[in-house]
PDB file of C-alpha atoms and ligand atoms in Angstrom:
ATOM      1  CA  MET A   1       9.333 -19.818   6.945  1.00  0.00           C
ATOM      2  CA  THR A   2       9.028 -17.492   3.947  1.00  0.00           C
ATOM      3  CA  GLN A   3       7.119 -14.421   5.074  1.00  0.00           C
ATOM      4  CA  THR A   4       4.459 -12.685   3.003  1.00  0.00           C
ATOM      5  CA  VAL A   5       4.249  -8.996   2.132  1.00  0.00           C
ATOM      6  CA  TYR A   6       0.704  -7.814   1.571  1.00  0.00           C
ATOM      7  CA  VAL A   7       0.361  -5.093  -1.089  1.00  0.00           C
ATOM      8  CA  LEU A   8      -3.176  -3.725  -0.974  1.00  0.00           C
ATOM      9  CA  ASN A   9      -4.620  -1.219  -3.438  1.00  0.00           C
ATOM     10  CA  GLY A  10      -7.775   0.831  -3.085  1.00  0.00           C
ATOM     11  CA  PRO A  11     -10.440   2.329  -5.314  1.00  0.00           C
ATOM     12  CA  ASN A  12      -9.846   3.100  -8.983  1.00  0.00           C
ATOM     13  CA  LEU A  13      -6.278   1.827  -8.995  1.00  0.00           C
ATOM     14  CA  ASN A  14      -7.512  -0.881 -11.372  1.00  0.00           C
ATOM     15  CA  LEU A  15      -7.643   1.984 -13.912  1.00  0.00           C
ATOM     16  CA  LEU A  16      -3.931   2.724 -13.592  1.00  0.00           C
ATOM     17  CA  GLY A  17      -2.252   3.238 -16.965  1.00  0.00           C
ATOM     18  CA  SER A  18      -5.507   4.028 -18.740  1.00  0.00           C
ATOM     19  CA  ARG A  19      -5.813   7.750 -17.815  1.00  0.00           C
ATOM     20  CA  GLU A  20      -3.930  10.603 -16.113  1.00  0.00           C
ATOM     21  CA  PRO A  21      -0.434   9.350 -17.111  1.00  0.00           C
ATOM     22  CA  GLY A  22       0.960  12.790 -16.217  1.00  0.00           C
ATOM     23  CA  ILE A  23       0.102  12.117 -12.572  1.00  0.00           C
ATOM     24  CA  TYR A  24       0.257   8.342 -12.198  1.00  0.00           C
ATOM     25  CA  GLY A  25       2.562   7.269 -15.065  1.00  0.00           C
ATOM     26  CA  ALA A  26       1.930   4.717 -17.787  1.00  0.00           C
ATOM     27  CA  HIS A  27       2.223   1.484 -15.795  1.00  0.00           C
ATOM     28  CA  THR A  28      -0.882  -0.648 -15.353  1.00  0.00           C
ATOM     29  CA  LEU A  29      -1.711  -2.300 -12.037  1.00  0.00           C
ATOM     30  CA  ASP A  30      -0.500  -5.568 -13.519  1.00  0.00           C
ATOM     31  CA  ASP A  31       2.868  -3.908 -14.274  1.00  0.00           C
ATOM     32  CA  VAL A  32       2.962  -2.802 -10.629  1.00  0.00           C
ATOM     33  CA  ARG A  33       2.200  -6.373  -9.519  1.00  0.00           C
ATOM     34  CA  GLN A  34       5.213  -7.531 -11.576  1.00  0.00           C
ATOM     35  CA  LEU A  35       7.509  -4.872 -10.057  1.00  0.00           C
ATOM     36  CA  CYS A  36       6.393  -6.067  -6.609  1.00  0.00           C
ATOM     37  CA  ALA A  37       6.873  -9.727  -7.516  1.00  0.00           C
ATOM     38  CA  GLN A  38      10.446  -9.021  -8.703  1.00  0.00           C
ATOM     39  CA  ALA A  39      11.238  -7.174  -5.463  1.00  0.00           C
ATOM     40  CA  CYS A  40       9.818 -10.030  -3.362  1.00  0.00           C
ATOM     41  CA  THR A  41      11.823 -12.651  -5.268  1.00  0.00           C
ATOM     42  CA  ARG A  42      14.993 -10.602  -4.765  1.00  0.00           C
ATOM     43  CA  LEU A  43      14.271 -10.176  -1.039  1.00  0.00           C
ATOM     44  CA  GLY A  44      13.139 -13.749  -0.345  1.00  0.00           C
ATOM     45  CA  LEU A  45       9.538 -12.814   0.451  1.00  0.00           C
ATOM     46  CA  LYS A  46       6.166 -14.011  -0.802  1.00  0.00           C
ATOM     47  CA  LEU A  47       3.803 -11.484  -2.401  1.00  0.00           C
ATOM     48  CA  ASP A  48       0.076 -11.160  -1.793  1.00  0.00           C
ATOM     49  CA  PHE A  49      -1.097  -8.398  -4.142  1.00  0.00           C
ATOM     50  CA  ARG A  50      -4.746  -7.262  -4.201  1.00  0.00           C
ATOM     51  CA  GLN A  51      -6.998  -4.385  -5.318  1.00  0.00           C
ATOM     52  CA  SER A  52     -10.516  -3.493  -4.243  1.00  0.00           C
ATOM     53  CA  ASN A  53     -12.947  -0.663  -4.875  1.00  0.00           C
ATOM     54  CA  HIS A  54     -14.742  -1.499  -1.588  1.00  0.00           C
ATOM     55  CA  GLU A  55     -13.795  -0.048   1.792  1.00  0.00           C
ATOM     56  CA  GLY A  56     -15.146  -3.020   3.785  1.00  0.00           C
ATOM     57  CA  GLU A  57     -13.147  -5.479   1.720  1.00  0.00           C
ATOM     58  CA  LEU A  58      -9.973  -3.483   2.409  1.00  0.00           C
ATOM     59  CA  VAL A  59     -10.837  -3.528   6.152  1.00  0.00           C
ATOM     60  CA  GLY A  60     -11.148  -7.325   5.995  1.00  0.00           C
ATOM     61  CA  TRP A  61      -7.827  -7.654   4.200  1.00  0.00           C
ATOM     62  CA  LEU A  62      -6.066  -5.434   6.772  1.00  0.00           C
ATOM     63  CA  GLN A  63      -7.449  -7.635   9.558  1.00  0.00           C
ATOM     64  CA  GLU A  64      -6.173 -10.716   7.696  1.00  0.00           C
ATOM     65  CA  ALA A  65      -2.730  -9.089   7.237  1.00  0.00           C
ATOM     66  CA  GLY A  66      -2.593  -8.158  10.942  1.00  0.00           C
ATOM     67  CA  SER A  67      -3.436 -11.728  12.010  1.00  0.00           C
ATOM     68  CA  ALA A  68      -0.799 -13.121   9.631  1.00  0.00           C
ATOM     69  CA  GLU A  69       1.771 -10.717  11.037  1.00  0.00           C
ATOM     70  CA  ALA A  70       0.870 -11.688  14.615  1.00  0.00           C
ATOM     71  CA  ALA A  71       1.312 -15.352  13.633  1.00  0.00           C
ATOM     72  CA  GLY A  72       4.737 -14.561  12.118  1.00  0.00           C
ATOM     73  CA  SER A  73       3.732 -15.485   8.567  1.00  0.00           C
ATOM     74  CA  ALA A  74       3.627 -11.890   7.247  1.00  0.00           C
ATOM     75  CA  ALA A  75       6.364  -9.254   7.326  1.00  0.00           C
ATOM     76  CA  GLY A  76       4.115  -6.217   6.878  1.00  0.00           C
ATOM     77  CA  THR A  77       1.759  -4.426   4.529  1.00  0.00           C
ATOM     78  CA  VAL A  78       2.046  -1.792   1.825  1.00  0.00           C
ATOM     79  CA  LEU A  79      -1.261   0.037   1.352  1.00  0.00           C
ATOM     80  CA  ASN A  80      -2.204   2.484  -1.354  1.00  0.00           C
ATOM     81  CA  ALA A  81      -5.669   3.290  -0.025  1.00  0.00           C
ATOM     82  CA  ALA A  82      -6.177   5.821  -2.857  1.00  0.00           C
ATOM     83  CA  ALA A  83      -9.070   8.204  -2.075  1.00  0.00           C
ATOM     84  CA  TYR A  84      -9.944   6.313   1.152  1.00  0.00           C
ATOM     85  CA  THR A  85      -6.679   7.702   2.547  1.00  0.00           C
ATOM     86  CA  HIS A  86      -8.391  11.062   2.868  1.00  0.00           C
ATOM     87  CA  THR A  87     -11.776   9.848   4.146  1.00  0.00           C
ATOM     88  CA  SER A  88     -11.618   6.549   6.000  1.00  0.00           C
ATOM     89  CA  VAL A  89     -11.617   6.276   9.776  1.00  0.00           C
ATOM     90  CA  ALA A  90     -12.511   2.592   9.227  1.00  0.00           C
ATOM     91  CA  LEU A  91      -9.207   1.855   7.467  1.00  0.00           C
ATOM     92  CA  ARG A  92      -7.255   3.722  10.122  1.00  0.00           C
ATOM     93  CA  ASP A  93      -9.003   1.746  12.893  1.00  0.00           C
ATOM     94  CA  ALA A  94      -8.300  -1.505  11.017  1.00  0.00           C
ATOM     95  CA  VAL A  95      -4.564  -0.742  10.766  1.00  0.00           C
ATOM     96  CA  LYS A  96      -4.360   0.171  14.438  1.00  0.00           C
ATOM     97  CA  GLY A  97      -6.749  -2.523  15.697  1.00  0.00           C
ATOM     98  CA  ALA A  98      -5.157  -5.358  13.721  1.00  0.00           C
ATOM     99  CA  GLY A  99      -1.604  -4.255  14.601  1.00  0.00           C
ATOM    100  CA  VAL A 100      -0.501  -3.970  10.972  1.00  0.00           C
ATOM    101  CA  SER A 101       3.060  -2.757  10.280  1.00  0.00           C
ATOM    102  CA  LEU A 102       2.137  -0.406   7.488  1.00  0.00           C
ATOM    103  CA  VAL A 103       3.769   1.532   4.703  1.00  0.00           C
ATOM    104  CA  GLU A 104       1.222   4.069   3.454  1.00  0.00           C
ATOM    105  CA  LEU A 105       2.018   4.544  -0.215  1.00  0.00           C
ATOM    106  CA  HIS A 106       1.018   7.047  -2.881  1.00  0.00           C
ATOM    107  CA  ILE A 107       2.233   7.071  -6.453  1.00  0.00           C
ATOM    108  CA  SER A 108       1.906  10.836  -6.758  1.00  0.00           C
ATOM    109  CA  ASN A 109       3.236  13.572  -4.490  1.00  0.00           C
ATOM    110  CA  VAL A 110      -0.025  14.173  -2.644  1.00  0.00           C
ATOM    111  CA  HIS A 111       1.441  17.247  -0.934  1.00  0.00           C
ATOM    112  CA  ALA A 112       1.922  18.978  -4.288  1.00  0.00           C
ATOM    113  CA  ARG A 113      -1.740  18.439  -5.213  1.00  0.00           C
ATOM    114  CA  GLU A 114      -5.176  19.590  -4.040  1.00  0.00           C
ATOM    115  CA  GLU A 115      -5.520  20.498  -0.358  1.00  0.00           C
ATOM    116  CA  PHE A 116      -7.952  17.640   0.340  1.00  0.00           C
ATOM    117  CA  ARG A 117      -5.197  15.142  -0.568  1.00  0.00           C
ATOM    118  CA  GLN A 118      -2.868  16.620   2.032  1.00  0.00           C
ATOM    119  CA  HIS A 119      -4.686  15.078   4.974  1.00  0.00           C
ATOM    120  CA  SER A 120      -4.304  11.374   5.606  1.00  0.00           C
ATOM    121  CA  TYR A 121      -6.210   9.350   8.206  1.00  0.00           C
ATOM    122  CA  LEU A 122      -3.545   6.661   7.805  1.00  0.00           C
ATOM    123  CA  SER A 123      -0.245   8.493   8.339  1.00  0.00           C
ATOM    124  CA  PRO A 124      -0.563   8.599  12.154  1.00  0.00           C
ATOM    125  CA  VAL A 125      -0.939   4.802  12.307  1.00  0.00           C
ATOM    126  CA  ALA A 126       1.597   3.984   9.571  1.00  0.00           C
ATOM    127  CA  ARG A 127       5.149   2.948  10.371  1.00  0.00           C
ATOM    128  CA  GLY A 128       6.347   4.746   7.230  1.00  0.00           C
ATOM    129  CA  VAL A 129       4.929   6.797   4.386  1.00  0.00           C
ATOM    130  CA  MET A 130       6.138   6.722   0.767  1.00  0.00           C
ATOM    131  CA  PHE A 131       4.852   9.153  -1.827  1.00  0.00           C
ATOM    132  CA  GLY A 132       5.874  10.876  -5.034  1.00  0.00           C
ATOM    133  CA  PHE A 133       8.176   8.183  -6.469  1.00  0.00           C
ATOM    134  CA  GLY A 134       5.708   6.952  -9.067  1.00  0.00           C
ATOM    135  CA  THR A 135       5.132   3.223  -9.273  1.00  0.00           C
ATOM    136  CA  ALA A 136       8.842   2.753  -8.391  1.00  0.00           C
ATOM    137  CA  GLY A 137       7.716   3.482  -4.820  1.00  0.00           C
ATOM    138  CA  TYR A 138       6.144   0.012  -4.534  1.00  0.00           C
ATOM    139  CA  PRO A 139       9.412  -1.982  -4.652  1.00  0.00           C
ATOM    140  CA  LEU A 140      11.034   0.629  -2.405  1.00  0.00           C
ATOM    141  CA  ALA A 141       8.233   0.173   0.139  1.00  0.00           C
ATOM    142  CA  ILE A 142       8.620  -3.616  -0.030  1.00  0.00           C
ATOM    143  CA  GLU A 143      12.328  -3.172   0.660  1.00  0.00           C
ATOM    144  CA  ALA A 144      11.429  -1.181   3.787  1.00  0.00           C
ATOM    145  CA  VAL A 145       9.089  -3.961   4.969  1.00  0.00           C
ATOM    146  CA  ALA A 146      11.851  -6.527   4.361  1.00  0.00           C
ATOM    147  CA  GLY A 147      14.166  -4.397   6.505  1.00  0.00           C
ATOM    148  CA  TRP A 148      11.651  -4.400   9.380  1.00  0.00           C
ATOM    149  CA  ALA A 149      11.352  -8.173   9.138  1.00  0.00           C
ATOM    150  CA  ARG A 150      15.146  -8.619   9.181  1.00  0.00           C
ATOM    151  CA  ALA A 151      15.448  -6.303  12.191  1.00  0.00           C
ATOM    152  CA  LYS A 152      12.883  -8.419  14.072  1.00  0.00           C
ATOM    153  CA  VAL A 153      14.691 -11.731  13.560  1.00  0.00           C
ATOM    154  CA  VAL A 154      16.591 -12.798  16.670  1.00  0.00           C
ATOM    155  CA  VAL A 155      19.599 -15.001  15.866  1.00  0.00           C
TER     156      VAL A 155
HETATM  157  O1  CA2 B 201      -1.045   8.998  -5.690  1.00  0.00           O
HETATM  158  C1  CA2 B 201      -1.688   8.016  -5.318  1.00  0.00           C
HETATM  159  O2  CA2 B 201      -1.263   6.875  -5.372  1.00  0.00           O
HETATM  160  C2  CA2 B 201      -3.128   8.203  -4.804  1.00  0.00           C
HETATM  161  O3  CA2 B 201      -3.300   7.316  -3.698  1.00  0.00           O
HETATM  162  C3  CA2 B 201      -4.034   7.825  -5.971  1.00  0.00           C
HETATM  163  C4  CA2 B 201      -5.503   8.063  -5.690  1.00  0.00           C
HETATM  164  C5  CA2 B 201      -5.748   9.472  -5.136  1.00  0.00           C
HETATM  165  O4  CA2 B 201      -7.103   9.614  -4.744  1.00  0.00           O
HETATM  166  C6  CA2 B 201      -4.846   9.782  -3.944  1.00  0.00           C
HETATM  167  O5  CA2 B 201      -5.079  11.107  -3.520  1.00  0.00           O
HETATM  168  C7  CA2 B 201      -3.388   9.621  -4.326  1.00  0.00           C
HETATM  169  C8  CA2 B 201      -6.322   7.900  -6.981  1.00  0.00           C
HETATM  170  C9  CA2 B 201      -6.244   6.517  -7.579  1.00  0.00           C
HETATM  171  C10 CA2 B 201      -6.990   6.494  -8.885  1.00  0.00           C
HETATM  172  O6  CA2 B 201      -6.071   6.214  -9.913  1.00  0.00           O
HETATM  173  C11 CA2 B 201      -6.421   6.408 -11.215  1.00  0.00           C
HETATM  174  C12 CA2 B 201      -5.451   6.127 -12.134  1.00  0.00           C
HETATM  175  C13 CA2 B 201      -5.727   6.304 -13.477  1.00  0.00           C
HETATM  176  C14 CA2 B 201      -6.967   6.762 -13.885  1.00  0.00           C
HETATM  177  C15 CA2 B 201      -7.936   7.046 -12.962  1.00  0.00           C
HETATM  178  C16 CA2 B 201      -7.655   6.851 -11.600  1.00  0.00           C
END
């Protein structure tokens, strides 16, 4: 069965490419979707790529991703929770509660920015954290998820 990688994006990431190119680069979210699609094709995975400005919707998607992973149809999840990274106990509980194998991802180097961006509610429940590689971090994170899935396969 071809496994799915969920790539979930949080608030304001729909604006990517329109402002702050010095921090987030010039790629739009659709460009990022294409980078992810290419990586998934190369790695033999299916892509489920989404963006929401609503915390509750992201919680629902994490629960869906966790159930899919438990059923063996998903390999893991890459989440750029954007500002919710720094505020949301609900997203952290969803990751933990749904048993999601998570890469927490940030386009920018959050540790070189304002102090409030240097705390993440997600890092303690993530399997890995990727930040500071620009949008190139997305395919790298997908590669990490593919590696977890390969390591899990018993032959
Ligand atoms: O570096 C990242 O990927 C962030 O997750 C992006 C979030 C920020 O709150 C995090 O601290 C770090 C912001 C996403 C909003 O992106 C925009 C892009 C262009 C124009 C306006 C917002």
